[in-house]
Each structure stands twice: as structure tokens, then as C-alpha cells.
Short mmCIF file of C-alpha atoms in Angstrom, two decimals:
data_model
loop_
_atom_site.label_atom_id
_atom_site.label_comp_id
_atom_site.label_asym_id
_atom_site.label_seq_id
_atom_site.Cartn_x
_atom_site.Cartn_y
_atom_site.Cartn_z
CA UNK A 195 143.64 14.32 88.21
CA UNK A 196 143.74 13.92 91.81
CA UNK A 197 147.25 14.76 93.54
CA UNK A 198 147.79 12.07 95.80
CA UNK A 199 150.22 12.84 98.69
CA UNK A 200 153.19 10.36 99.03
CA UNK A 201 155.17 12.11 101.39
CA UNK A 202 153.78 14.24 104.74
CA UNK A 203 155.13 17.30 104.85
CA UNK A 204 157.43 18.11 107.12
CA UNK A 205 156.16 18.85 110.96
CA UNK A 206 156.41 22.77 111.50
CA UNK A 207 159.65 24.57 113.18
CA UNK A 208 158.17 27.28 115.05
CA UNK A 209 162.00 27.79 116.70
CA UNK A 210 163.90 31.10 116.85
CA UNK A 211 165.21 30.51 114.07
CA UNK A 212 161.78 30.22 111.26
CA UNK A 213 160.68 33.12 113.39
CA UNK A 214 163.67 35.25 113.17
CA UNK A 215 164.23 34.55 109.78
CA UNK A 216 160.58 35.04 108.28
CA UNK A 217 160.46 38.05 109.96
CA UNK A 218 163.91 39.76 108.78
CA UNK A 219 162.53 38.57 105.19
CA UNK A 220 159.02 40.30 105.36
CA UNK A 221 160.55 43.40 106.73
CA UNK A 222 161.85 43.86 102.61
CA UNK A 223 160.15 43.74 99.34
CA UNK A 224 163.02 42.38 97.57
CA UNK A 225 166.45 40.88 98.58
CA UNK A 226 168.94 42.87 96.84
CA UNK A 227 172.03 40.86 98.61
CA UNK A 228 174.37 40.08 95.71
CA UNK A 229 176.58 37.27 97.25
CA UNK A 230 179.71 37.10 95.55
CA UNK A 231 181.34 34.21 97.47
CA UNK A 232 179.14 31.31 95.13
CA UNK A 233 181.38 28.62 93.86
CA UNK A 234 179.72 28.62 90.33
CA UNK A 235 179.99 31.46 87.53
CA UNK A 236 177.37 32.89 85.32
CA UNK A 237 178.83 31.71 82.24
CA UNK A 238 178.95 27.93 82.91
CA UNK A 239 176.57 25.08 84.12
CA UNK A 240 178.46 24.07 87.50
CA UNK A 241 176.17 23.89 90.63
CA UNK A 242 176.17 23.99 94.28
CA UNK A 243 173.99 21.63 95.89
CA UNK A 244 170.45 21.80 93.92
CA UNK A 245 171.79 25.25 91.93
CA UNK A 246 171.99 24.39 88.60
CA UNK A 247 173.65 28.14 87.17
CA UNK A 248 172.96 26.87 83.47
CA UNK A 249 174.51 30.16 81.83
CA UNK A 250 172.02 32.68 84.30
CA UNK A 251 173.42 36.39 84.49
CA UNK A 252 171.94 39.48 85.27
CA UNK A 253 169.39 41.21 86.82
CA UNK A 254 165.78 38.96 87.10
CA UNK A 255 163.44 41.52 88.12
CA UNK A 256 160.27 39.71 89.15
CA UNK A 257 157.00 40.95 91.22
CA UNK A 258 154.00 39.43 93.00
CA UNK A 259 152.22 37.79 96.06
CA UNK A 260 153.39 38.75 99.27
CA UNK A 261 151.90 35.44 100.91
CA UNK A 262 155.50 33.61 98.88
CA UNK A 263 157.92 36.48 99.63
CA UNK A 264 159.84 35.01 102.90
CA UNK A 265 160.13 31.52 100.66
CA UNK A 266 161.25 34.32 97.55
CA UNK A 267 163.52 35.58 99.87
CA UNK A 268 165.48 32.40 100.80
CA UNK A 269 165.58 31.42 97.76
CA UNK A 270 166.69 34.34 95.89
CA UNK A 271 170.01 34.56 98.46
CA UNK A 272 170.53 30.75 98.27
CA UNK A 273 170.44 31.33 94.12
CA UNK A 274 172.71 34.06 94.22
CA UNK A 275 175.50 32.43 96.43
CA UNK A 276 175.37 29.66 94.10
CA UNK A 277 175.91 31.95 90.65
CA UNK A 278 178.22 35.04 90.73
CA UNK A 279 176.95 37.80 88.89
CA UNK A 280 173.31 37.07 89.40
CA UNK A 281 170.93 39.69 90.66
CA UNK A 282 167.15 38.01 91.83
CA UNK A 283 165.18 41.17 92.87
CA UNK A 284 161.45 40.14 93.86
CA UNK A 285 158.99 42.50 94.79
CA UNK A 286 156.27 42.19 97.21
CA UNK A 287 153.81 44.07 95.87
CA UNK A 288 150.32 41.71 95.43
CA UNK A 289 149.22 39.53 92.93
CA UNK A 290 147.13 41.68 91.07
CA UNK A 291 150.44 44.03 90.89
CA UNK A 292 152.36 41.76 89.92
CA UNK A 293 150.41 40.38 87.25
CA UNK A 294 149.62 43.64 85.48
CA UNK A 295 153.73 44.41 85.81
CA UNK A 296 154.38 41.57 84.07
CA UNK A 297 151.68 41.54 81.21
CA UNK A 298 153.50 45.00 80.60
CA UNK A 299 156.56 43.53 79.68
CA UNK A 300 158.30 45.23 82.96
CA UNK A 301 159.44 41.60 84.95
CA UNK A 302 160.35 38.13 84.01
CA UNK A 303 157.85 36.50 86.05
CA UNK A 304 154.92 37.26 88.13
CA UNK A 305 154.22 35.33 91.62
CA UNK A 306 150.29 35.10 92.33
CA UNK A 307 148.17 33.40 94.85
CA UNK A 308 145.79 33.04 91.88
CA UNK A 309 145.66 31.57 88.58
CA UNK A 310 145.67 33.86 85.60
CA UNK A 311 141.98 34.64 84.31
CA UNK A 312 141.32 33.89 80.57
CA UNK A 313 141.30 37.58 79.89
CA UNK A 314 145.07 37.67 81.37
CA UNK A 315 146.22 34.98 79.55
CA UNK A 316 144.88 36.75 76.32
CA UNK A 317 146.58 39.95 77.13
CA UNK A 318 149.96 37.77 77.89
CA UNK A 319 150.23 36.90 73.84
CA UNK A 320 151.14 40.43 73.49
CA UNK A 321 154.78 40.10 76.11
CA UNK A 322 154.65 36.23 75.00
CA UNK A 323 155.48 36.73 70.80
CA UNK A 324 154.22 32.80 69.84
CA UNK A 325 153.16 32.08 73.59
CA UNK A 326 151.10 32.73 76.08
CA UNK A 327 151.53 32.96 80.29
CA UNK A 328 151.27 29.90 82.15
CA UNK A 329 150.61 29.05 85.85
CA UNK A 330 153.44 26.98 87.57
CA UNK A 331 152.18 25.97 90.86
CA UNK A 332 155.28 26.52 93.41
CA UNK A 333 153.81 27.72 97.15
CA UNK A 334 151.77 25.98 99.46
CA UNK A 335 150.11 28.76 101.61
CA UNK A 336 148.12 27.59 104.41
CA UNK A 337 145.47 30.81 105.32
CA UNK A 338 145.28 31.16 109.25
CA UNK A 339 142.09 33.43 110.52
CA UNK A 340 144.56 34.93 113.06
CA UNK A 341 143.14 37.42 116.13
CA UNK A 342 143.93 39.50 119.26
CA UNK A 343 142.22 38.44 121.98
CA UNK A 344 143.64 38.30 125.69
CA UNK A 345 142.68 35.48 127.76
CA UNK A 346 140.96 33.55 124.79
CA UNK A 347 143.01 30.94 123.59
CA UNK A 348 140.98 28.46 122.26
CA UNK A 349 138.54 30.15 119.37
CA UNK A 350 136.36 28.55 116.92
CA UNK A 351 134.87 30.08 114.36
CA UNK A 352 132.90 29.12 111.25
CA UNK A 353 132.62 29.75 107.62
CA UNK A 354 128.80 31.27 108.41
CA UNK A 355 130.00 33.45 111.66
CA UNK A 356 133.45 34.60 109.72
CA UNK A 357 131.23 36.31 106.40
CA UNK A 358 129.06 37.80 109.06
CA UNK A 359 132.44 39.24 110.98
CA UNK A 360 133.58 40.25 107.80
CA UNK A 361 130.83 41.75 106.24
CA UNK A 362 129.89 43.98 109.63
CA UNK A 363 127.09 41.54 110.81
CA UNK A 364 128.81 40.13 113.62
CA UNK A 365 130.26 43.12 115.59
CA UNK A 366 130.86 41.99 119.37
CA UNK A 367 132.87 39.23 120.36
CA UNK A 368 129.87 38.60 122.79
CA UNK A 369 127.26 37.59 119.90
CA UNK A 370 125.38 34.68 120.51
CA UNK A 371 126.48 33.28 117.22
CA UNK A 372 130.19 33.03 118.49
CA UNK A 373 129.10 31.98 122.05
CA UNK A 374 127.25 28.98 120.15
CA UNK A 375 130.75 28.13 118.76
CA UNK A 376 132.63 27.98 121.96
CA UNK A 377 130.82 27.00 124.74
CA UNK A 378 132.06 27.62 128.19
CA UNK A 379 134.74 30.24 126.86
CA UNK A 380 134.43 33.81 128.15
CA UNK A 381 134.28 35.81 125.50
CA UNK A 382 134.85 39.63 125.87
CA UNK A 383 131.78 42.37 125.77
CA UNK A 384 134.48 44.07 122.92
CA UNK A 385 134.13 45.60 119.69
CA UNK A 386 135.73 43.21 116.23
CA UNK A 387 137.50 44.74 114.54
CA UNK A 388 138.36 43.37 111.26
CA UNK A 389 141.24 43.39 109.00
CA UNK A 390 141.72 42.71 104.97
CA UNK A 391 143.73 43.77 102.52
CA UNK A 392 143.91 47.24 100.51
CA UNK A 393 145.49 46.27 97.41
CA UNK A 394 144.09 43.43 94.77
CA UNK A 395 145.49 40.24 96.34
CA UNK A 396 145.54 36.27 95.81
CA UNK A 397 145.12 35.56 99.80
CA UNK A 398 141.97 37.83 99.75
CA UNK A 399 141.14 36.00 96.75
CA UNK A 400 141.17 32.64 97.91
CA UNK A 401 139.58 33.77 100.95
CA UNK A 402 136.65 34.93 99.51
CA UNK A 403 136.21 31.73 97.60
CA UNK A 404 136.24 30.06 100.76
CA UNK A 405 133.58 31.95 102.29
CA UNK A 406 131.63 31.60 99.00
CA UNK A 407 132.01 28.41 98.75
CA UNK A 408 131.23 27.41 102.23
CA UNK A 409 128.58 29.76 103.54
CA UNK A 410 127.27 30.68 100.50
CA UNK A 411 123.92 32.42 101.94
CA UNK A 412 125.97 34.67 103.94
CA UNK A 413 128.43 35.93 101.87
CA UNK A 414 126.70 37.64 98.45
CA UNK A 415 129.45 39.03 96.60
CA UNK A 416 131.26 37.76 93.52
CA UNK A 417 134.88 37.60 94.78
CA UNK A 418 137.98 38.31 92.94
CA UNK A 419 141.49 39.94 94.52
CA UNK A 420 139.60 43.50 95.45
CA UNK A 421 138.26 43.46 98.89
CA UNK A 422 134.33 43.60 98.43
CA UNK A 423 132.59 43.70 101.68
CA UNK A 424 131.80 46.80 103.37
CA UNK A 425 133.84 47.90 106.48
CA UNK A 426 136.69 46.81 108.57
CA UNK A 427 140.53 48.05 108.20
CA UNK A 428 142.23 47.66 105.62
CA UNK A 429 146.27 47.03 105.39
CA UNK A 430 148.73 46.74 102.96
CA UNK A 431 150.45 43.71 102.02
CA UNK A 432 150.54 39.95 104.17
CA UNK A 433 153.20 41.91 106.92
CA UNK A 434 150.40 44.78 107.16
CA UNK A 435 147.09 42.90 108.31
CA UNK A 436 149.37 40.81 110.64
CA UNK A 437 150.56 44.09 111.95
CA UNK A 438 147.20 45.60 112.04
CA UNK A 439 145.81 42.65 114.26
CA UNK A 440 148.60 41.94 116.41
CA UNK A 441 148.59 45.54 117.54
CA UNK A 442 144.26 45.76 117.99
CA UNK A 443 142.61 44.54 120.88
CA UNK A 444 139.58 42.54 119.23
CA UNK A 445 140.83 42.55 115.62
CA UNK A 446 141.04 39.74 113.57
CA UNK A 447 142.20 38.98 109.66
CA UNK A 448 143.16 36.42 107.26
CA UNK A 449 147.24 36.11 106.70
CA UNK A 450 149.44 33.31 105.07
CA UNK A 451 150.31 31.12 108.18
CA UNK A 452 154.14 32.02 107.86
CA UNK A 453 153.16 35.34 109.14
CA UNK A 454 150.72 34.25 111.81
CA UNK A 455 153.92 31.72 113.10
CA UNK A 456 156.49 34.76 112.91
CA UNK A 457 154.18 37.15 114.11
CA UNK A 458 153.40 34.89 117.10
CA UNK A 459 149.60 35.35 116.12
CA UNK A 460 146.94 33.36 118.26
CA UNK A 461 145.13 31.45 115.16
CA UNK A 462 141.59 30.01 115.26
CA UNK A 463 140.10 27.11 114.44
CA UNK A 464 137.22 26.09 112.15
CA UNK A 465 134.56 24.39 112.22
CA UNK A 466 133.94 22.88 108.81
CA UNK A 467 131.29 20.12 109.77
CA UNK A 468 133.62 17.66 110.16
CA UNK A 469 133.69 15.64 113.74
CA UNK A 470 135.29 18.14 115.64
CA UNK A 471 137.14 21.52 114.99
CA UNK A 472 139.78 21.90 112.76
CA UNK A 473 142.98 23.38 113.58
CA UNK A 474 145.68 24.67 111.56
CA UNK A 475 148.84 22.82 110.83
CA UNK A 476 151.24 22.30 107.30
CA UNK A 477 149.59 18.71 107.84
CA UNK A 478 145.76 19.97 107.87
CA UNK A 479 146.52 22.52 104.96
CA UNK A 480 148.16 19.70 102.91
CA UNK A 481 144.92 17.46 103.36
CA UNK A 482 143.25 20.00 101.14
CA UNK A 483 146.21 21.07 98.57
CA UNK A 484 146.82 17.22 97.65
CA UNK A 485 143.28 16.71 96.68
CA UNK A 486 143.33 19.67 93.93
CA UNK A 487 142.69 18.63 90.40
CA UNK A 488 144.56 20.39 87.60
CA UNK A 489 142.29 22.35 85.30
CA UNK A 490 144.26 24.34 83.29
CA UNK A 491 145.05 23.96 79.70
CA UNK A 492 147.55 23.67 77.12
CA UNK A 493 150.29 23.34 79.37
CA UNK A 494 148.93 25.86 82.55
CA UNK A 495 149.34 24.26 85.27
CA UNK A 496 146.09 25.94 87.53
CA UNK A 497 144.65 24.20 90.64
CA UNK A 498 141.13 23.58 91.70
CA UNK A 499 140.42 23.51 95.49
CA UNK A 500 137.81 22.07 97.25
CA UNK A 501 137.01 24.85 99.77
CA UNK A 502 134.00 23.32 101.13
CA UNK A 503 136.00 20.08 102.13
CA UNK A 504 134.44 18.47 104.93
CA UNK A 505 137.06 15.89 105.47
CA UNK A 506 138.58 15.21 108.97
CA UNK A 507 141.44 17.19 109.43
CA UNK A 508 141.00 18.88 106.66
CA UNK A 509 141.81 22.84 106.97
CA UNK A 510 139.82 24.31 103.78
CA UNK A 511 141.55 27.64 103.85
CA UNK A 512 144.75 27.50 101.40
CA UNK A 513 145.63 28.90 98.57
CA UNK A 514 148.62 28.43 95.71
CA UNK A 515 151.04 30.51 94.88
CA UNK A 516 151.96 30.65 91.09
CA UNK A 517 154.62 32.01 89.43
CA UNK A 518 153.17 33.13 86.16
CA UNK A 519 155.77 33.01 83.24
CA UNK A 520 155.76 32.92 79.20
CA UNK A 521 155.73 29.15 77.74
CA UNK A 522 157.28 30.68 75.00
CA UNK A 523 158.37 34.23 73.89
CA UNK A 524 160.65 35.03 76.65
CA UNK A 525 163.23 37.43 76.56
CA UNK A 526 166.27 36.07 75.36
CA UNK A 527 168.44 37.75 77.80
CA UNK A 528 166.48 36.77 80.66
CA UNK A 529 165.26 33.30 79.85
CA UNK A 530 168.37 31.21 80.57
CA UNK A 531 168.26 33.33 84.20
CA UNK A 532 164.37 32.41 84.50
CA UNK A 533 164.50 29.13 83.80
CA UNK A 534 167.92 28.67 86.22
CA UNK A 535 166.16 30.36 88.95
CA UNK A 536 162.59 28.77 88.82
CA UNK A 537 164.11 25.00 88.07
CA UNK A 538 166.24 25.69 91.47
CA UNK A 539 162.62 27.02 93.31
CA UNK A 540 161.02 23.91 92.18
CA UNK A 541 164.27 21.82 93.01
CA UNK A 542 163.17 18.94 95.86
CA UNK A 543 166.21 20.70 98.10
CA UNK A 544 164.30 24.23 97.80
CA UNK A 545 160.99 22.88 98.50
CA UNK A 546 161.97 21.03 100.94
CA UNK A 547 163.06 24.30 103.24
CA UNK A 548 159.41 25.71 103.10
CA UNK A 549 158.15 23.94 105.64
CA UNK A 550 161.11 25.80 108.02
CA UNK A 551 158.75 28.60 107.02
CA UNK A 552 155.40 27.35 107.20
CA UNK A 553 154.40 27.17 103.79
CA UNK A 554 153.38 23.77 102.24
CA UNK A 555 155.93 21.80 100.00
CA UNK A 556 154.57 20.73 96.33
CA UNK A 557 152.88 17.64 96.34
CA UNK A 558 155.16 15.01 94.55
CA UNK A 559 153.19 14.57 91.36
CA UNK A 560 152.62 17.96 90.84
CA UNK A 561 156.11 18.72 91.26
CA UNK A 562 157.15 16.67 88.18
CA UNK A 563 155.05 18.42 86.31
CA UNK A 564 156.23 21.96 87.13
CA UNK A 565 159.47 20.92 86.53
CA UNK A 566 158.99 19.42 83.33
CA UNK A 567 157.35 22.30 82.29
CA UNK A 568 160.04 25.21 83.50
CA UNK A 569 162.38 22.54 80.92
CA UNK A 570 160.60 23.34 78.01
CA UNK A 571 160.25 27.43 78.59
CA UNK A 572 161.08 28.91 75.13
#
């Protein structure tokens, strides 16, 4: 189905405030703040505002993407202010980490900037008993190309140029190829340096389908969450390759666009063979995400993205963040917890503070059908 967009998301706040805040949220893995001044209790089904406690306790240990953890981090301390008693510890540690924590049995819920492959979702039937793992979109995450480059402003770049970069082809910021893309900018006799990221990850991930998608004859490997390409830095986590770049002369790396805002990142545009260059904005990225089609089955919830758009306006370069979670066979002591906590996530009032943070709200229709399907978790 296509996922029409009825509402434009919000226009960015790039104040103090979404800066401040994204970056005293990346600088943890997990927000172990256990407010105990909520109005609601564990044990009943009162709510404040969009918190709907509905008999959560506990400790809800979940693990996952990085690119969702400043949204995971609001709304972790908004949940537990709400319920008394409640413990939400998420962990930043990458999708692929994530995942493989919770097909072990060790979390509640995974968060991934992928959908689960149909090898995962086998494994899952082992931690599901009668289920199996489903995707529930919940995180908009626009990709920025973000570099470090003094006295050039304006960059463009395209999908061709950026798998040559990436791959080692490209290794000035002189080369003819980038002077083609911005003519009349100076462009520094300097060394690129490029950054990606060291552990399996969703944002590499969708990357790479990017490039693959739109410059296929440049870039020749197979993709996946493992970094493939030969060369370049490599950092850990989303809060790593922004820290790699913004500290390197001449580098330049892929990060979620809430850490190219916080970091104060200068972010290039792209040339995707549409009128003119493309620049990135939550309105650009949601051009894309609202035009996915829903592939998964039997209740998954997975995305397909176009990332060869060549729409006006359209920034190809997003990806999804899921949080991956049994449609049936949860734990019984955590379920009522994991369904509280992911119902508030995919609450209208908690989507609608993502844009504060530069990710990209659910589309409406999609929406409705997370939340119908966090109702029936078993």
C-alpha cells in the first residue's frame, strides 16, 4: 500500500534547546533516571497525558539502533514520570546487537534501523513459544552525508561520486568528479577522509542500499549492517562517526540527522536527478518515508523504500527504525510493561516530540497500524 502523508511534519527546531537536549541524551547508552514523582502507580491503569501505565512494573531492559536512542531517551524519562516503579533501560548498542540480544532471550525488545531477515524471524520462534518477532515501524531517521570542510558551505555530492568516496576512488576533495558537482566552489587540494561505522548497524545498512540502489555500477558489494568497502575510519556508534568527522579536517560520514543538527555538522546535498539539488530537511526525508509500501507478512509491519527516488524534493537517504518484539510468546512479567511502554512510543503525543529532535514522525496510516498491532501483543 502506499502511505499517503496527511499531515507535514513538523518544521525542524534547531534551538538550544533540541541541541542541548540530543546531545545530553547521546552522551548515554541508556537512561537509568527512575522518576519517582509520576502521578500514576504500577499497579493500576491511570495515565498522565498520553501514558497509559496499564499494570507496567519493573525493569524493561531493551537494546538496539543508536540512530533512535535520543527519541529512546525522551521517551523512556517521560514513561517513567508517568508510572512509579518502572525502570526503561535502553541500550545503544547497534542493530545487529540488539537483534542478536534479543533473539537470545536477554531484552524485551530490540530497536533496529532494519527489518528482521527471514533467517531472524526463524530463530525468533525459539524466545517467541507460539510466535514469532515482528517489525513495528516507530522512527523516522532522515540520513545526512555530513562533512568538515572550512570555507565550503554549499556541497553537492552524488550517489556515483559518494560510492567512489567511500570505496577509496575519490580521494581529494579537488577531483574533477566533485568539481563537476559544484561549479564555481573552491574546493580544497585536501585529503577525504571517510568515516563509517565499526559495529553491524541499520544506518550503514540503509546506506548501502542507497548507494546500491542508486549508483549501482559503482558500488559492487552486497550490503547488509557490516561495513564492506575497503578503507576509511571507522567509529563506533551514531555519536562516534559524528565525532570522528566533526573533529577531521576533510572527513566526511553518514549519521542520523539528529546528530548532524546537535553536532552542528555542515550537511550536503544530493543530487538525485531531480531539477536541482536536494537538501536535507524532516520535510524532504518525509517525501520518501510516506511513499514506502508495507511488505511484510503475517502481521510484520517492514517498509520498502524507494532509494532511487527521483522526485523533487525528495531526499532518498532514510531509513526506519523498528522496534522488533514477539507477536506472541512474550514474557509474562514483562509483557504488560512492553506493551505500556511501546503503545505510549507510538502514542500521537510521543511522536509528535520527534520532530524537536529531528527524526521523522510516523506517517498517519502507518501509525494505526502499529498501534493496532502493539494491542494485540500476546
Amino acid at each position: 500500500m502506499k502511505l499517503q502523508r496527511k499531515n507535514r511534519l513538523r518544521a525542524l527546531s534547531l534551538g538550544a534547546v533540541a541541541v542541548s537536549g540530543a546531545l545530553a541524551l547521546t552522551a548515554c547508552g541508556s537512561d537509568n533516571n527512575n522518576d519517582e514523582g509520576g502521578k500514576s502507580t504500577s499497579s493500576s491503569s491511570t495515565q498522565a497525558g498520553a501514558v497509559k501505565c496499564d499494570n507496567a512494573k519493573g525493569n524493561l531492559l531493551a537494546s538496539g539502533s543508536t540512530a533512535q536512542q535520543n527519541a529512546m531517551g525522551q521517551w523512556s524519562k517521560d514513561f517513567m514520570a508517568a508510572c512509579s516503579g518502572v525502570q526503561i533501560n535502553y541500550k545503544g548498542v547497534g542493530s545487529g546487537a540488539g537483534i542478536q540480544e534479543f533473539l537470545q532471550g536477554a531484552t524485551a525488545f530490540a530497536g533496529s534501523d532494519s527489518a528482521l531477515k527471514p533467517e531472524e524471524i526463524e530463530q525468533s520462534k525459539k524466545v517467541c513459544s507460539g510466535g514469532q518477532a515482528i517489525d513495528l515501524p516507530m522512527v523516522g531517521g532522515p540520513i545526512a552525508i555530513i562533512y568538515n570542510l572550512e570555507g565550503v558551505d554549499n556541497l553537492t555530492l552524488d550517489a556515483p561520486t559518494l560510492a567512489k568516496i567511500f570505496d577509496s576512488k575519490i580521494k581529494k576533495w579537488n577531483d574533477q568528479a566533485i568539481a563537476k558537482l559544484n561549479p564555481g566552489v573552491k574546493l580544497p587540494d585536501l585529503a577525504i577522509q571517510s568515516y563509517h561505522r565499526t559495529e553491524d548497524s541499520g544506518t550503514t545498512d540503509n546506506f548501502t542500499k542507497y548507494l546500491k540502489a542508486a549508483a549501482p555500477s559503482d558500488w559492487k558489494y552486497s550490503g547488509g549492517k557490516s561495513w564492506q568497502a575497503q578503507g576509511g575510519q571507522s567509529a563506533k556508534g551514531s555519536s562516534g562517526v559524528a565525532a570522528g568527522v566533526k573533529q577531521t579536517p576533510g572527513a566526511i560520514g553518514y549519521d542520523e540527522l539528529s546528530y548532524a543538527t546537535s553536532g552542528k555538522l555542515q550537511m550536503a546535498q544530493l543530487n538525485t536527478g531531480a531539477s536541482k539539488p536536494v537538501a536535507l530537511t524532516t520535510d524532504s526525508a518525509s517525501k520518501a518515508i510516506a511513499a514506502a509500501k508495507v511488505v511484510g507478512k503475517n502481521g510484520d509491519l517492514a517498509l520498502q523504500l524507494d532509494y532511487a527516488t527521483k522526485a523533487e524534493g525528495a531526499w532518498p537517504i532514510v531509513l526506519v527504525t523498528y522496534e522488533i518484539a514477539c507477536d506472541k510468546g512474550n514474557k509474562s512479567d514483562t509483557l504488560p510493561t512492553t506493551k505500556a511502554f511501546l503503545n505510549y512510543i507510538a502514542s500521537e503525543e510521543a511522536q509528535a516530540k520527534l520532530a524537536d529532535q529531528s527524526y521523522a514522525p510516523l506517517p498517519t496510516e502507518i501509525a494505526t497500524q502499529v498501534r493496532s498491532a502493539i494491542s494485540s501483543l500476546s
